[in-house]
Short mmCIF file of C-alpha atoms in Angstrom, two decimals:
data_model
loop_
_atom_site.label_atom_id
_atom_site.label_comp_id
_atom_site.label_asym_id
_atom_site.label_seq_id
_atom_site.Cartn_x
_atom_site.Cartn_y
_atom_site.Cartn_z
CA VAL C 571 59.73 129.94 37.93
CA GLN C 572 62.72 128.50 39.78
CA LEU C 573 63.55 124.91 40.60
CA GLN C 574 65.94 123.83 43.33
CA ALA C 575 67.10 120.21 43.29
CA SER C 576 68.69 118.54 46.28
CA GLY C 577 69.38 115.14 47.81
CA GLY C 578 72.21 113.88 45.65
CA GLY C 579 75.25 112.16 47.06
CA LEU C 580 77.40 109.06 47.09
CA VAL C 581 75.78 105.66 47.54
CA GLN C 582 76.88 102.07 47.11
CA ALA C 583 75.38 99.87 44.44
CA GLY C 584 72.12 98.43 45.68
CA GLY C 585 71.49 101.43 47.90
CA SER C 586 68.88 104.18 47.82
CA LEU C 587 68.65 107.95 47.53
CA ARG C 588 65.76 110.41 47.47
CA LEU C 589 65.98 113.54 45.37
CA SER C 590 63.80 116.56 45.98
CA CYS C 591 62.92 119.47 43.74
CA ALA C 592 61.28 122.57 45.18
CA VAL C 593 59.40 124.82 42.78
CA SER C 594 59.04 128.54 43.46
CA GLY C 595 57.48 131.36 41.53
CA ARG C 596 54.45 129.29 40.59
CA THR C 597 51.59 127.77 42.47
CA PHE C 598 51.80 124.05 42.00
CA SER C 599 48.92 123.85 39.58
CA ARG C 600 47.42 120.88 37.86
CA GLY C 601 48.54 120.38 34.31
CA PRO C 602 52.24 121.08 33.69
CA PRO C 603 54.35 117.95 34.03
CA MET C 604 57.26 117.66 36.41
CA ALA C 605 60.21 115.59 35.25
CA TRP C 606 63.63 114.31 36.15
CA PHE C 607 66.44 114.01 33.63
CA ARG C 608 70.05 113.01 34.10
CA GLN C 609 73.33 113.57 32.33
CA ALA C 610 76.42 111.44 32.75
CA PRO C 611 79.88 112.66 31.69
CA GLY C 612 80.29 112.54 27.94
CA LYS C 613 76.65 111.61 27.36
CA GLU C 614 73.53 113.44 26.35
CA ARG C 615 70.87 114.41 28.85
CA GLU C 616 68.36 111.60 29.15
CA PHE C 617 64.86 111.26 30.47
CA VAL C 618 64.41 109.48 33.80
CA ALA C 619 60.84 110.03 34.99
CA ALA C 620 57.93 112.43 34.80
CA ILE C 621 54.59 112.93 36.44
CA ASP C 622 51.51 114.42 34.83
CA THR C 623 50.14 116.75 37.48
CA TRP C 624 46.67 116.59 35.95
CA THR C 625 46.26 112.82 36.16
CA ASN C 626 49.12 111.99 38.58
CA ASN C 627 50.21 109.38 36.07
CA PRO C 628 53.95 108.68 36.12
CA SER C 629 56.21 107.82 33.21
CA TYR C 630 59.60 106.14 33.48
CA ALA C 631 62.57 105.36 31.31
CA ASP C 632 62.95 101.62 30.81
CA SER C 633 66.32 101.73 32.54
CA VAL C 634 64.80 102.83 35.86
CA LYS C 635 61.35 101.22 35.73
CA GLY C 636 60.71 99.18 38.84
CA ARG C 637 63.56 100.85 40.75
CA PHE C 638 62.70 104.56 40.73
CA THR C 639 59.49 106.25 41.83
CA ILE C 640 58.44 109.82 41.08
CA SER C 641 55.95 111.57 43.32
CA ARG C 642 54.80 115.07 44.15
CA ASP C 643 53.49 117.10 47.06
CA SER C 644 51.38 119.97 45.77
CA ALA C 645 51.13 121.51 49.25
CA LYS C 646 54.91 121.81 49.36
CA ASN C 647 55.31 122.66 45.66
CA SER C 648 57.75 119.81 45.38
CA VAL C 649 58.47 116.73 43.34
CA TYR C 650 60.55 113.77 44.47
CA LEU C 651 62.50 110.91 42.94
CA GLU C 652 62.93 107.84 45.12
CA MET C 653 65.80 105.76 43.73
CA ASN C 654 66.25 102.18 44.89
CA ILE C 655 68.46 99.25 43.90
CA MET C 656 70.84 101.77 42.44
CA LYS C 657 73.47 100.82 39.91
CA PRO C 658 76.80 102.40 38.90
CA GLU C 659 75.20 103.36 35.58
CA ASP C 660 72.80 105.61 37.49
CA THR C 661 75.75 107.92 38.19
CA ALA C 662 74.95 111.33 36.69
CA VAL C 663 73.89 114.86 37.43
CA TYR C 664 70.15 114.80 37.95
CA TYR C 665 67.98 117.72 36.87
CA CYS C 666 64.35 118.49 37.58
CA ALA C 667 62.30 120.31 34.99
CA THR C 668 58.87 121.69 34.30
CA ARG C 669 56.99 123.74 31.74
CA ASP C 670 54.21 126.27 31.70
CA ARG C 671 51.45 124.16 30.21
CA ARG C 672 50.23 120.63 29.97
CA ILE C 673 51.73 118.44 27.26
CA ILE C 674 50.77 115.30 25.42
CA THR C 675 52.11 112.12 26.95
CA SER C 676 54.21 111.24 23.90
CA ALA C 677 56.31 114.39 24.40
CA ILE C 678 56.76 114.18 28.16
CA HIS C 679 60.12 112.42 27.85
CA ARG C 680 61.73 115.04 25.57
CA ALA C 681 64.11 117.54 27.14
CA GLU C 682 63.08 120.20 24.61
CA SER C 683 59.52 120.05 25.97
CA TYR C 684 60.55 121.77 29.20
CA ASP C 685 60.88 125.49 29.86
CA TYR C 686 62.44 125.54 33.33
CA TRP C 687 65.33 123.56 34.79
CA GLY C 688 66.90 123.17 38.18
CA GLN C 689 70.63 123.48 38.73
CA GLY C 690 71.26 119.74 39.01
CA THR C 691 72.39 117.52 41.84
CA GLN C 692 75.21 114.98 41.57
CA VAL C 693 74.46 111.32 42.17
CA THR C 694 77.36 108.86 42.33
CA VAL C 695 76.88 105.12 42.71
CA SER C 696 79.96 103.13 43.62
CA SER C 697 80.35 99.48 42.67
#
């Protein structure tokens, strides 16, 4: 399974970006979650958002709730992260991730729950 993230770039505070993650090597099946994490310089990787592909229920970190939206397109084997009202503290390398099997909701925000990771895409928000 391979994940290819794209869509990062430089944006001003208050602006928007849309990240994409294309999944190959696996039919986009129902069950395994798809997630976005991010890592800023000098900080640990942190959970941003995830979507349960069985229920289509999304989960968000408190820091992005109301500003970011995760979605998926099973026909294109892709997951997206729409980021609005962006802030300088959103600056980080963003990674998409997935795993082989479904997982309980309480574990969906843990990086160690995921088996496969994309290469990351840089997002920079200027003030």
